[in-house]
CSV table of C-alpha atoms and ligand atoms in Angstrom, one decimal:
chain,number,residue,atom,x,y,z
A,1,MET,CA,-37.4,20.3,8.5
A,2,ALA,CA,-37.4,17.5,11.0
A,3,PRO,CA,-34.9,14.7,10.3
A,4,ARG,CA,-36.6,11.7,8.5
A,5,PRO,CA,-36.2,8.3,10.2
A,6,LEU,CA,-33.9,5.9,8.4
A,7,GLY,CA,-35.8,3.6,6.0
A,8,PRO,CA,-35.5,-0.2,6.2
A,9,LEU,CA,-33.2,-0.1,3.0
A,10,ALA,CA,-30.8,2.4,4.6
A,11,LEU,CA,-30.6,0.2,7.8
A,12,ALA,CA,-30.0,-2.8,5.8
A,13,LEU,CA,-27.2,-1.2,3.8
A,14,GLY,CA,-25.6,0.2,6.9
A,15,GLY,CA,-25.8,-3.2,8.5
A,16,ALA,CA,-24.2,-4.9,5.5
A,17,ALA,CA,-21.4,-2.2,5.4
A,18,ALA,CA,-20.6,-2.7,9.1
A,19,VAL,CA,-20.4,-6.5,8.6
A,20,LEU,CA,-18.1,-6.2,5.7
A,21,GLY,CA,-15.8,-3.8,7.5
A,22,SER,CA,-15.7,-6.1,10.5
A,23,VAL,CA,-14.9,-9.1,8.3
A,24,LEU,CA,-12.1,-7.2,6.7
A,25,PHE,CA,-10.7,-6.2,10.0
A,26,ILE,CA,-11.1,-9.7,11.5
A,27,LEU,CA,-9.3,-11.4,8.4
A,28,TRP,CA,-6.5,-8.9,8.6
A,29,LYS,CA,-6.0,-9.5,12.4
A,30,THR,CA,-6.2,-13.2,11.7
A,31,TYR,CA,-3.2,-12.9,9.4
A,32,PHE,CA,-1.2,-10.2,11.0
A,33,GLY,CA,-2.6,-9.6,14.4
A,34,GLY,CA,-1.6,-10.2,18.0
A,35,GLY,CA,-0.6,-13.8,18.4
A,36,ARG,CA,0.8,-14.2,14.9
A,37,GLU,CA,0.3,-18.0,15.1
A,38,ARG,CA,0.7,-18.3,11.3
A,39,ARG,CA,4.4,-18.4,10.2
A,40,TRP,CA,5.8,-18.7,6.9
A,41,ASP,CA,9.3,-19.6,5.7
A,42,ARG,CA,11.5,-16.7,5.2
A,43,GLY,CA,11.1,-15.1,1.9
A,44,GLU,CA,7.8,-16.6,1.1
A,45,ALA,CA,4.7,-14.7,0.2
A,46,TRP,CA,1.9,-15.6,2.7
A,47,TRP,CA,0.2,-17.8,0.2
A,48,GLY,CA,3.5,-19.6,0.0
A,49,ALA,CA,3.5,-19.7,-3.8
A,50,GLU,CA,6.8,-18.0,-4.6
A,51,PRO,CA,9.8,-16.7,-2.9
A,52,ALA,CA,9.7,-13.0,-2.4
A,53,ARG,CA,12.4,-11.1,-4.2
A,54,LEU,CA,12.9,-7.8,-5.9
A,55,PRO,CA,12.8,-7.5,-9.7
A,56,GLU,CA,15.8,-8.1,-11.9
A,57,TRP,CA,16.2,-4.5,-13.1
A,58,ASP,CA,17.1,-3.6,-9.4
A,59,GLU,CA,20.7,-2.5,-9.2
A,60,TRP,CA,20.6,-3.1,-5.4
A,61,ASP,CA,21.6,-6.5,-4.3
A,62,PRO,CA,19.2,-8.0,-1.8
A,63,GLU,CA,22.0,-10.3,-0.6
A,64,ASP,CA,23.4,-7.2,1.2
A,65,GLU,CA,20.5,-7.3,3.5
A,66,GLU,CA,20.8,-11.0,4.2
A,67,ASP,CA,24.1,-11.2,6.0
A,68,GLU,CA,24.0,-12.5,9.4
A,69,GLU,CA,20.3,-13.1,9.2
A,70,PRO,CA,18.7,-13.6,12.6
A,71,ALA,CA,16.7,-16.7,13.3
A,72,LEU,CA,13.0,-16.5,12.1
A,73,GLU,CA,11.6,-16.5,15.5
A,74,GLU,CA,13.6,-13.2,16.3
A,75,LEU,CA,12.3,-11.4,13.4
A,76,GLU,CA,10.0,-8.5,14.3
A,77,GLN,CA,7.0,-7.6,12.2
A,78,ARG,CA,6.3,-4.3,10.5
A,79,GLU,CA,3.0,-3.4,8.8
A,80,VAL,CA,2.6,-1.1,5.8
A,81,LEU,CA,-0.9,-0.2,4.5
A,82,VAL,CA,-1.2,0.4,0.7
A,83,LEU,CA,-4.1,2.5,-0.4
A,84,GLY,CA,-5.2,4.5,-3.3
A,85,LEU,CA,-8.1,4.9,-5.8
A,86,ASP,CA,-9.0,1.8,-7.8
A,87,GLY,CA,-6.6,1.3,-10.7
A,88,SER,CA,-3.8,3.3,-9.2
A,89,GLY,CA,-1.5,0.4,-9.2
A,90,LYS,CA,-1.6,-1.0,-5.6
A,91,SER,CA,-1.9,-4.8,-6.4
A,92,THR,CA,0.8,-4.3,-9.1
A,93,PHE,CA,3.1,-2.8,-6.6
A,94,LEU,CA,2.6,-5.8,-4.2
A,95,ARG,CA,3.1,-8.3,-7.2
A,96,VAL,CA,6.3,-6.5,-8.4
A,97,LEU,CA,7.7,-6.5,-4.9
A,98,SER,CA,7.2,-10.2,-4.4
A,99,GLY,CA,8.8,-10.9,-7.9
A,100,LYS,CA,5.7,-11.6,-9.9
A,101,PRO,CA,5.0,-10.0,-13.3
A,102,PRO,CA,2.2,-7.4,-13.4
A,103,LEU,CA,-1.2,-8.7,-14.5
A,104,GLU,CA,-2.6,-7.7,-17.9
A,105,GLY,CA,-5.3,-5.2,-17.3
A,106,HIS,CA,-6.9,-4.0,-14.3
A,107,VAL,CA,-8.2,-6.8,-11.9
A,108,PRO,CA,-10.0,-5.0,-9.0
A,109,THR,CA,-9.2,-6.0,-5.5
A,110,TRP,CA,-12.6,-6.8,-3.8
A,111,GLY,CA,-11.4,-6.7,-0.3
A,112,PHE,CA,-7.8,-6.9,0.7
A,113,ASN,CA,-4.7,-8.4,-0.6
A,114,SER,CA,-1.4,-8.8,1.2
A,115,VAL,CA,2.2,-10.0,0.9
A,116,ARG,CA,4.9,-10.7,3.4
A,117,LEU,CA,8.5,-9.8,2.6
A,118,SER,CA,11.6,-10.4,4.7
A,119,CYS,CA,14.7,-8.4,5.3
A,120,LYS,CA,17.6,-8.5,7.6
A,121,ASP,CA,16.0,-7.5,10.8
A,122,PHE,CA,12.3,-7.8,10.3
A,123,GLU,CA,9.4,-9.0,8.2
A,124,VAL,CA,7.2,-6.5,6.4
A,125,ASP,CA,3.5,-7.3,5.9
A,126,LEU,CA,2.1,-5.0,3.1
A,127,LEU,CA,-1.7,-4.8,3.0
A,128,GLU,CA,-3.7,-3.4,0.0
A,129,ILE,CA,-7.4,-2.7,0.6
A,130,GLY,CA,-9.2,-2.2,-2.7
A,131,GLY,CA,-9.8,1.3,-3.9
A,132,SER,CA,-13.3,1.0,-5.2
A,133,GLN,CA,-15.7,3.5,-3.8
A,134,ASN,CA,-17.5,1.2,-1.4
A,135,LEU,CA,-14.2,0.0,0.1
A,136,ARG,CA,-12.8,3.4,0.7
A,137,PHE,CA,-15.0,3.8,3.7
A,138,TYR,CA,-13.1,1.2,5.6
A,139,TRP,CA,-9.6,2.6,4.9
A,140,LYS,CA,-9.6,4.8,7.9
A,141,GLU,CA,-10.2,1.8,10.2
A,142,PHE,CA,-6.7,0.6,9.4
A,143,VAL,CA,-4.5,3.6,9.5
A,144,ASN,CA,-4.0,3.5,13.3
A,145,GLU,CA,-2.8,-0.1,13.0
A,146,VAL,CA,0.2,0.2,10.8
A,147,ASP,CA,3.7,1.6,10.7
A,148,VAL,CA,3.6,3.3,7.4
A,149,LEU,CA,1.0,4.4,4.9
A,150,VAL,CA,1.7,4.1,1.1
A,151,PHE,CA,-0.8,6.0,-0.9
A,152,VAL,CA,-0.6,5.2,-4.7
A,153,VAL,CA,-1.9,7.8,-7.2
A,154,ASP,CA,-2.4,7.3,-10.9
A,155,SER,CA,-0.7,10.4,-12.2
A,156,ALA,CA,-2.4,10.0,-15.6
A,157,ASP,CA,-5.9,9.9,-14.1
A,158,ARG,CA,-6.2,13.7,-14.0
A,159,LEU,CA,-9.9,13.9,-13.6
A,160,ARG,CA,-9.9,12.0,-10.4
A,161,LEU,CA,-7.0,13.6,-8.7
A,162,PRO,CA,-9.4,15.8,-6.6
A,163,TRP,CA,-10.8,12.6,-5.3
A,164,ALA,CA,-7.4,11.1,-4.5
A,165,ARG,CA,-6.5,14.3,-2.7
A,166,GLN,CA,-9.7,14.2,-0.6
A,167,GLU,CA,-9.2,10.6,0.3
A,168,LEU,CA,-5.4,11.2,1.1
A,169,HIS,CA,-6.3,14.2,3.4
A,170,LYS,CA,-8.9,12.1,5.3
A,171,LEU,CA,-6.2,9.6,6.1
A,172,LEU,CA,-3.7,12.3,7.0
A,173,ASP,CA,-6.2,13.7,9.4
A,174,LYS,CA,-7.0,10.4,11.0
A,175,ASP,CA,-3.4,9.8,12.1
A,176,PRO,CA,-1.2,12.9,12.3
A,177,ASP,CA,2.0,10.9,13.2
A,178,LEU,CA,1.9,8.2,10.6
A,179,PRO,CA,4.7,8.4,8.1
A,180,VAL,CA,3.3,8.5,4.6
A,181,VAL,CA,4.8,7.7,1.2
A,182,VAL,CA,2.8,9.1,-1.7
A,183,VAL,CA,3.6,7.3,-4.9
A,184,ALA,CA,3.1,9.2,-8.1
A,185,ASN,CA,2.6,6.2,-10.3
A,186,LYS,CA,2.3,5.7,-14.1
A,187,GLN,CA,4.9,8.4,-14.9
A,188,ASP,CA,5.5,6.5,-18.1
A,189,LEU,CA,2.3,7.6,-19.6
A,190,SER,CA,2.4,10.8,-21.7
A,191,GLU,CA,-0.8,12.3,-20.0
A,192,ALA,CA,0.7,11.8,-16.5
A,193,VAL,CA,1.1,15.0,-14.5
A,194,SER,CA,4.7,15.5,-13.2
A,195,VAL,CA,5.6,14.9,-9.6
A,196,VAL,CA,5.9,18.7,-9.0
A,197,GLU,CA,2.4,19.3,-10.4
A,198,LEU,CA,1.1,16.4,-8.3
A,199,GLN,CA,2.4,17.9,-5.2
A,200,GLN,CA,0.1,21.0,-5.9
A,201,GLU,CA,-2.8,18.9,-7.1
A,202,LEU,CA,-2.7,16.8,-3.8
A,203,GLY,CA,-2.2,19.8,-1.6
A,204,LEU,CA,1.0,18.3,-0.1
A,205,GLN,CA,2.7,21.7,0.3
A,206,ALA,CA,0.0,22.5,3.0
A,207,VAL,CA,0.8,19.4,5.1
A,208,ASP,CA,2.3,19.9,8.5
A,209,SER,CA,6.2,20.2,7.9
A,210,GLN,CA,6.8,18.1,11.0
A,211,ARG,CA,5.2,15.1,9.4
A,212,GLU,CA,7.2,12.4,7.7
A,213,LEU,CA,5.7,12.7,4.2
A,214,PHE,CA,7.4,11.7,0.9
A,215,LEU,CA,6.3,12.0,-2.7
A,216,LEU,CA,8.1,9.6,-5.1
A,217,GLY,CA,7.6,9.4,-8.9
A,218,ALA,CA,7.3,5.9,-10.2
A,219,SER,CA,6.3,3.6,-13.1
A,220,ILE,CA,5.7,0.5,-11.2
A,221,ALA,CA,4.5,-1.4,-14.4
A,222,PRO,CA,5.6,0.8,-17.3
A,223,ALA,CA,3.7,0.2,-20.6
A,224,GLY,CA,7.0,0.3,-22.5
A,225,PRO,CA,10.6,0.0,-21.4
A,226,ALA,CA,11.6,2.4,-18.5
A,227,GLU,CA,14.9,3.0,-17.2
A,228,GLU,CA,13.8,3.8,-13.7
A,229,PRO,CA,10.6,2.1,-12.6
A,230,GLY,CA,11.1,3.4,-9.1
A,231,THR,CA,9.8,0.5,-7.1
A,232,VAL,CA,13.2,-0.2,-5.5
A,233,HIS,CA,13.4,3.5,-4.3
A,234,ILE,CA,10.0,3.0,-2.7
A,235,TRP,CA,11.1,-0.2,-1.0
A,236,LYS,CA,14.4,1.2,0.2
A,237,LEU,CA,12.6,4.3,1.7
A,238,LEU,CA,10.1,1.9,3.4
A,239,LEU,CA,13.0,0.0,4.9
A,240,GLU,CA,14.5,3.2,6.2
A,241,LEU,CA,11.1,4.3,7.8
A,242,LEU,CA,10.6,0.9,9.3
A,243,SER,CA,14.1,0.4,10.8
B,1,LIG,N1,1.2,2.4,-17.7
B,1,LIG,C1,1.2,1.9,-16.5
B,1,LIG,N2,0.3,1.1,-16.0
B,1,LIG,C2,0.4,0.7,-14.7
B,1,LIG,C3,1.4,1.1,-13.9
B,1,LIG,N3,1.3,0.5,-12.7
B,1,LIG,C4,0.2,-0.3,-12.8
B,1,LIG,N4,-0.4,-0.2,-14.0
B,1,LIG,C5,-1.7,-0.7,-14.6
B,1,LIG,O1,-2.8,-0.1,-13.9
B,1,LIG,C6,-3.8,-1.1,-13.9
B,1,LIG,C7,-4.4,-1.3,-12.5
B,1,LIG,O2,-3.5,-1.7,-11.6
B,1,LIG,P1,-3.9,-2.4,-10.2
B,1,LIG,O3,-2.5,-2.7,-9.5
B,1,LIG,O4,-4.8,-3.6,-10.4
B,1,LIG,O5,-4.7,-1.2,-9.4
B,1,LIG,P2,-5.2,-1.3,-8.0
B,1,LIG,O6,-4.8,0.0,-7.3
B,1,LIG,O7,-4.7,-2.5,-7.2
B,1,LIG,O8,-6.7,-1.2,-8.1
B,1,LIG,P3,-7.9,-1.8,-7.1
B,1,LIG,O9,-7.6,-3.2,-6.6
B,1,LIG,O10,-9.2,-1.8,-8.0
B,1,LIG,O11,-8.0,-0.8,-6.1
B,1,LIG,C8,-3.2,-2.5,-14.3
B,1,LIG,O12,-3.6,-2.7,-15.6
B,1,LIG,C9,-1.7,-2.2,-14.3
B,1,LIG,O13,-1.0,-3.0,-15.2
B,1,LIG,C10,2.5,1.9,-14.4
B,1,LIG,O14,3.4,2.4,-13.7
B,1,LIG,N5,2.3,2.4,-15.7
B,2,LIG,MG1,-5.8,-4.1,-6.4
């Protein structure tokens, strides 16, 4: 059968998608790209609302990182992309890292969301792109622009694990050298699959062994008290990978 020409609706939708993708990309570049004309005081989130700090349950003392801190102008920039299906916990991760309490309920990110954290030798920009289906299309446009990918999975969302797997592997294929940290989030929930099971479900055993790929269990915003939320381990691993 001969291919049918695209109808006006398909063309309009395609055009709208391209424009949205370009806008996301330009906005990101404006904040983090090339000239980096925007500067914030050390320790501030980019909106300047609150100083960035790690949560209180962290046994690690951030002051250790702050000895002999170089002048702000000398700090290099590192970029971390935070992706994962909608509701997996990406925004929560960024909030917790910047010392803010998790929001009640799921407030979807319609576009992108970012936070800038400082450490001893560099500043880290963490960029979340929303995980709803219409935004996933744009994820691949950003993977080649960053130093590390964090892929957050809702371990209790069993039905959608195959989708998470599919999206993750698309990203792995897009940049074979990019270090990747997969976060098995929501381990506090009784229905969550274990980290070992998740390794199978996401097909991580089949990934090239040369690749820097990590799988960490976490409960970034546990529903009840949790001894080991795991956010600090993720942050420490990121610092190692970015150093
Ligand atoms: N039980 C439990 N809930 C969590 C955990 N982490 C995040 N949540 C909840 O999961 C819901 C969704 O979290 P978000 O951070 O908004 O998800 P997201 O990945 O940013 O979603 P999109 O922006 O739509 O892509 C929120 O209600 C969080 O409180 C966790 O470790 N355990
Ligand atoms: Mg979000």
